[in-house]
Short mmCIF file of C-alpha atoms (C1' of nucleotides) in Angstrom, two decimals:
data_model
loop_
_atom_site.label_atom_id
_atom_site.label_comp_id
_atom_site.label_asym_id
_atom_site.label_seq_id
_atom_site.Cartn_x
_atom_site.Cartn_y
_atom_site.Cartn_z
CA MET A 69 110.55 64.69 46.77
CA PRO A 70 110.65 62.03 49.47
CA HIS A 71 112.11 63.12 52.75
CA ASN A 72 115.70 62.48 53.62
CA HIS A 73 117.10 60.72 56.68
CA ASP A 74 120.68 59.99 55.78
CA GLU A 75 122.02 61.43 59.01
CA LEU A 76 119.66 59.39 61.16
CA LEU A 77 120.52 56.25 59.20
CA LYS A 78 124.22 56.76 59.65
CA HIS A 79 123.75 57.06 63.39
CA VAL A 80 121.41 54.10 63.75
CA SER A 81 123.52 51.88 61.47
CA ALA A 82 126.54 52.49 63.65
CA ASP A 83 124.70 51.13 66.69
CA MET A 84 123.33 48.01 64.98
CA PRO A 85 124.89 44.66 65.86
CA SER A 86 126.37 42.60 63.06
CA ASP A 87 124.10 40.79 60.64
CA GLU A 88 125.36 37.51 62.01
CA LEU A 89 124.36 38.37 65.55
CA LEU A 90 120.98 39.63 64.44
CA GLN A 91 120.45 36.39 62.57
CA ASP A 92 121.47 34.37 65.62
CA LEU A 93 119.06 36.33 67.79
CA GLY A 94 116.20 35.64 65.41
CA ASP A 95 117.12 31.98 65.27
CA LEU A 96 117.24 31.75 69.05
CA PHE A 97 113.82 33.33 69.55
CA LYS A 98 112.39 31.17 66.79
CA VAL A 99 113.12 28.21 69.04
CA PHE A 100 111.09 29.83 71.82
CA GLY A 101 108.36 30.61 69.33
CA ASP A 102 106.53 27.32 69.48
CA THR A 103 104.06 26.22 72.12
CA THR A 104 105.28 22.63 72.22
CA ARG A 105 108.83 23.73 72.91
CA ILE A 106 107.66 26.24 75.52
CA LYS A 107 105.76 23.44 77.24
CA ILE A 108 108.82 21.20 77.19
CA MET A 109 110.96 23.92 78.75
CA TYR A 110 108.35 24.56 81.44
CA ALA A 111 108.20 20.83 82.14
CA LEU A 112 111.93 20.95 82.85
CA TYR A 113 111.68 24.02 85.07
CA GLU A 114 112.02 22.15 88.37
CA ASP A 115 113.78 18.97 87.42
CA GLU A 116 115.04 16.81 84.57
CA MET A 117 112.65 14.46 82.76
CA CYS A 118 112.99 11.55 80.37
CA VAL A 119 111.60 11.75 76.85
CA CYS A 120 108.70 9.40 77.42
CA ALA A 121 107.59 11.30 80.52
CA ILE A 122 107.51 14.54 78.53
CA ALA A 123 105.55 12.79 75.80
CA ASP A 124 103.05 11.49 78.36
CA LEU A 125 102.76 14.89 79.98
CA LEU A 126 102.05 16.73 76.73
CA LYS A 127 100.01 13.86 75.26
CA MET A 128 102.17 13.84 72.16
CA THR A 129 104.10 11.14 70.36
CA GLN A 130 107.61 10.26 71.46
CA SER A 131 108.79 11.12 67.97
CA ALA A 132 107.38 14.62 68.04
CA ILE A 133 108.98 15.28 71.42
CA SER A 134 112.29 13.86 70.28
CA HIS A 135 112.34 16.09 67.22
CA GLN A 136 111.67 19.17 69.35
CA LEU A 137 114.26 18.20 71.94
CA LYS A 138 116.76 18.06 69.13
CA VAL A 139 115.89 21.63 68.17
CA LEU A 140 116.15 22.77 71.78
CA LYS A 141 119.48 21.03 72.20
CA ALA A 142 120.89 22.54 69.01
CA ALA A 143 120.10 25.96 70.48
CA ASN A 144 121.81 25.02 73.76
CA LEU A 145 118.58 25.41 75.67
CA VAL A 146 118.51 21.87 77.03
CA ALA A 147 121.15 19.29 77.84
CA SER A 148 120.85 15.56 78.42
CA ARG A 149 122.37 12.63 80.20
CA ARG A 150 121.89 8.93 79.66
CA GLU A 151 121.01 6.48 82.40
CA GLY A 152 120.67 3.02 80.94
CA LYS A 153 118.00 3.05 78.25
CA THR A 154 116.61 6.31 79.47
CA ILE A 155 117.79 9.77 78.48
CA TYR A 156 117.07 12.61 80.85
CA TYR A 157 116.77 16.18 79.59
CA ARG A 158 117.23 19.29 81.67
CA LEU A 159 117.37 23.04 81.04
CA ALA A 160 120.87 23.96 79.91
CA ASP A 161 121.19 27.10 82.02
CA GLU A 162 119.38 29.89 83.79
CA HIS A 163 118.98 32.01 80.66
CA VAL A 164 116.10 29.82 79.60
CA LYS A 165 114.08 30.79 82.65
CA SER A 166 115.15 34.43 82.34
CA ILE A 167 113.99 34.68 78.76
CA ILE A 168 110.68 32.96 79.40
CA GLY A 169 110.25 35.07 82.52
CA GLN A 170 110.70 38.30 80.57
CA GLY A 171 108.16 37.09 78.03
CA TYR A 172 105.79 36.22 80.86
CA ASP A 173 106.16 39.71 82.28
CA HIS A 174 105.38 41.31 78.95
CA ILE A 175 102.21 39.27 78.54
CA THR A 176 100.85 39.62 82.06
CA GLU A 177 101.37 43.33 82.50
CA MET B 63 106.48 -2.95 80.50
CA PRO B 64 107.21 0.73 79.93
CA HIS B 65 108.23 2.66 82.95
CA ASN B 66 105.74 4.65 84.95
CA HIS B 67 105.91 8.32 85.88
CA ASP B 68 102.40 9.16 87.02
CA GLU B 69 103.60 10.77 90.21
CA LEU B 70 106.11 12.99 88.44
CA LEU B 71 103.51 13.99 85.87
CA LYS B 72 101.01 14.95 88.54
CA HIS B 73 103.59 17.19 90.17
CA VAL B 74 104.81 18.80 86.97
CA SER B 75 101.29 19.31 85.61
CA ALA B 76 100.36 21.20 88.73
CA ASP B 77 103.15 23.70 88.13
CA MET B 78 102.42 24.26 84.43
CA PRO B 79 100.81 27.55 83.42
CA SER B 80 97.50 27.43 81.58
CA ASP B 81 97.41 26.36 77.96
CA GLU B 82 96.32 29.85 77.04
CA LEU B 83 99.35 31.45 78.65
CA LEU B 84 101.69 28.91 77.08
CA GLN B 85 100.15 29.68 73.71
CA ASP B 86 100.56 33.41 74.29
CA LEU B 87 104.20 32.92 75.24
CA GLY B 88 104.88 30.97 72.07
CA ASP B 89 103.08 33.59 70.01
CA LEU B 90 105.10 36.37 71.62
CA PHE B 91 108.46 34.74 70.99
CA LYS B 92 107.41 33.89 67.46
CA VAL B 93 107.33 37.63 66.82
CA PHE B 94 110.93 37.90 68.02
CA GLY B 95 111.85 34.92 65.89
CA ASP B 96 112.46 36.77 62.64
CA THR B 97 115.57 38.68 61.68
CA THR B 98 113.70 41.48 59.97
CA ARG B 99 111.63 42.17 63.05
CA ILE B 100 114.71 41.95 65.29
CA LYS B 101 116.39 44.51 63.06
CA ILE B 102 113.39 46.81 63.25
CA MET B 103 113.37 46.62 67.04
CA TYR B 104 117.09 47.34 67.19
CA ALA B 105 116.60 50.30 64.88
CA LEU B 106 114.13 51.72 67.40
CA TYR B 107 116.42 51.11 70.37
CA GLU B 108 117.52 54.72 70.78
CA ASP B 109 114.75 56.68 69.15
CA GLU B 110 111.58 56.54 67.11
CA MET B 111 111.77 56.23 63.31
CA CYS B 112 109.35 56.64 60.44
CA VAL B 113 108.47 53.72 58.19
CA CYS B 114 110.44 54.91 55.19
CA ALA B 115 113.58 55.46 57.26
CA ILE B 116 113.38 51.90 58.54
CA ALA B 117 112.87 50.66 54.99
CA ASP B 118 115.91 52.63 53.83
CA LEU B 119 117.98 51.37 56.74
CA LEU B 120 117.19 47.71 56.13
CA LYS B 121 117.16 48.07 52.35
CA MET B 122 113.73 46.54 52.14
CA THR B 123 110.45 47.64 50.57
CA GLN B 124 108.11 49.94 52.46
CA SER B 125 105.45 47.27 52.13
CA ALA B 126 107.52 44.57 53.80
CA ILE B 127 108.37 46.88 56.69
CA SER B 128 104.77 47.96 57.06
CA HIS B 129 103.61 44.35 57.26
CA GLN B 130 106.18 43.56 59.94
CA LEU B 131 105.37 46.70 61.91
CA LYS B 132 101.78 45.53 61.98
CA VAL B 133 102.89 42.21 63.49
CA LEU B 134 105.05 44.01 66.06
CA LYS B 135 102.22 46.35 66.97
CA ALA B 136 99.72 43.52 67.36
CA ALA B 137 102.12 42.01 69.91
CA ASN B 138 102.38 45.35 71.72
CA LEU B 139 106.09 45.55 71.02
CA VAL B 140 105.97 48.85 69.15
CA ALA B 141 103.67 51.85 69.26
CA SER B 142 103.22 54.68 66.78
CA ARG B 143 102.23 58.30 66.42
CA ARG B 144 101.32 60.28 63.37
CA GLU B 145 102.88 63.60 62.43
CA GLY B 146 101.40 64.82 59.20
CA LYS B 147 101.95 62.26 56.48
CA THR B 148 104.60 60.53 58.48
CA ILE B 149 104.06 57.81 61.08
CA TYR B 150 106.75 57.34 63.69
CA TYR B 151 107.21 54.00 65.40
CA ARG B 152 108.90 53.44 68.75
CA LEU B 153 109.43 50.53 71.12
CA ALA B 154 106.33 50.05 73.23
CA ASP B 155 108.12 49.47 76.52
CA GLU B 156 111.31 48.34 78.21
CA HIS B 157 110.41 44.64 78.02
CA VAL B 158 111.46 44.61 74.41
CA LYS B 159 115.02 45.51 75.30
CA SER B 160 115.00 43.14 78.27
CA ILE B 161 113.93 40.19 76.16
CA ILE B 162 116.40 40.90 73.38
CA GLY B 163 119.08 41.51 75.99
CA GLN B 164 118.50 38.12 77.59
CA GLY B 165 118.70 36.49 74.17
CA TYR B 166 121.90 38.37 73.50
CA ASP B 167 123.37 37.11 76.76
CA HIS B 168 122.52 33.54 75.90
CA ILE B 169 124.18 33.76 72.52
CA THR B 170 127.34 35.58 73.57
CA GLU B 171 128.20 33.53 76.60
"C1'" DT C 215 121.86 -13.82 71.15
"C1'" DG C 216 117.16 -12.15 70.98
"C1'" DA C 217 113.23 -9.67 72.87
"C1'" DA C 218 111.60 -5.50 74.96
"C1'" DC C 219 112.14 -0.89 75.89
"C1'" DA C 220 113.85 4.08 75.10
"C1'" DT C 221 115.15 7.27 71.95
"C1'" DA C 222 116.57 9.19 67.34
"C1'" DT C 223 115.94 10.10 62.58
"C1'" DG C 224 114.50 10.66 57.61
"C1'" DA C 225 110.84 11.35 54.31
"C1'" DG C 226 106.56 13.36 53.35
"C1'" DC C 227 102.69 16.48 53.95
"C1'" DA C 228 99.65 20.17 55.54
"C1'" DA C 229 99.92 24.52 57.61
"C1'" DT C 230 102.17 28.77 58.54
"C1'" DC C 231 105.22 32.61 57.30
"C1'" DG C 232 107.60 36.53 54.91
"C1'" DT C 233 108.00 38.67 50.87
"C1'" DT C 234 106.39 40.93 46.50
"C1'" DC C 235 103.12 43.26 43.67
"C1'" DA C 236 99.26 45.98 42.95
"C1'" DT C 237 96.37 49.02 44.95
"C1'" DA C 238 93.91 51.50 48.66
"C1'" DT C 239 93.86 55.02 52.39
"C1'" DG C 240 95.30 59.16 54.50
"C1'" DT C 241 97.69 63.70 54.61
"C1'" DT C 242 99.61 68.00 52.81
"C1'" DA C 243 100.33 71.75 49.81
"C1'" DA C 244 99.61 74.10 45.55
"C1'" DT D 56 90.47 69.57 43.74
"C1'" DT D 57 94.55 67.44 42.20
"C1'" DA D 58 99.31 65.89 42.59
"C1'" DA D 59 102.77 64.01 45.44
"C1'" DC D 60 104.12 61.66 49.32
"C1'" DA D 61 103.66 58.25 53.36
"C1'" DT D 62 101.73 54.28 54.90
"C1'" DA D 63 98.54 50.21 54.94
"C1'" DT D 64 96.54 46.15 53.06
"C1'" DG D 65 95.03 41.93 50.43
"C1'" DA D 66 96.20 38.24 47.33
"C1'" DA D 67 99.56 35.10 45.81
"C1'" DC D 68 103.73 32.41 45.88
"C1'" DG D 69 107.86 30.12 47.48
"C1'" DA D 70 110.09 28.75 51.68
"C1'" DT D 71 110.01 27.03 56.23
"C1'" DT D 72 107.96 24.46 60.03
"C1'" DG D 73 105.93 20.78 63.04
"C1'" DC D 74 103.82 16.76 62.90
"C1'" DT D 75 103.18 11.65 61.54
"C1'" DC D 76 104.73 7.28 60.07
"C1'" DA D 77 108.07 3.95 59.43
"C1'" DT D 78 112.26 2.51 60.81
"C1'" DA D 79 116.97 2.75 62.76
"C1'" DT D 80 120.03 2.95 66.85
"C1'" DG D 81 121.24 2.00 71.48
"C1'" DT D 82 120.66 -0.38 75.98
"C1'" DT D 83 119.28 -3.97 79.25
"C1'" DC D 84 118.04 -8.39 80.74
"C1'" DA D 85 116.84 -13.12 80.33
#
DNA sequence: TGAACATATGAGCAATCGTTCATATGTTAA
DNA sequence: TTAACATATGAACGATTGCTCATATGTTCA
């Protein structure tokens, strides 16, 4: 007969966050899980940038960048402000750098 | 004529990590970007678990869990040891908790 | 108002991803 | 050695993703 781990499961289950939170965590990291979006976030590390500057920097179309900025914004990772025709994006808060920094540490250890 | 940001780009480019590192970062976060894998990592937060216990816990097939453990192991996020027929998986290091913790902070702020 | 610029958005498509199913590998005990 | 258990793996399929292309929206200036 297969071995039993009901006790263990009861204990571990009790410590698991809600399904909703677990889903949100996955969704958040999914946003970090794309090189283009990582590059955009790094581009904004020091200062805000307009969409066309990011597109120039990454040698990608304005449309592609715009789509990805929308994803980043929906996850509250970037924020924007308008100045005339131009829209400047910036990192939304310090968590962005913290998360990327922790990832960096894991890779370069 | 479109506006020019050559100077800005030169500055930002200089501060960007290598393409290889950026790719690695995206690949790493991609592994965190799935609810099943997040659940597995949370299950291993306190202690190691065998594959079938994880499968029971998450109510998923042993095969699905095994496939995901392989992904987690390839990213050095979990490690394993064999004890007879059973293989126990554990978190590979403290970075896993740090990264998830930072994500948690971002969501619950 | 109309032209030029900056950005956003929707549809479509190729590529990637996560699961299932069937089966293989590895270990133990009779 | 054979049966039972634990885990791993490859193929296949549906779902999701990131890009492109065309076009829409919003802003400024002449």
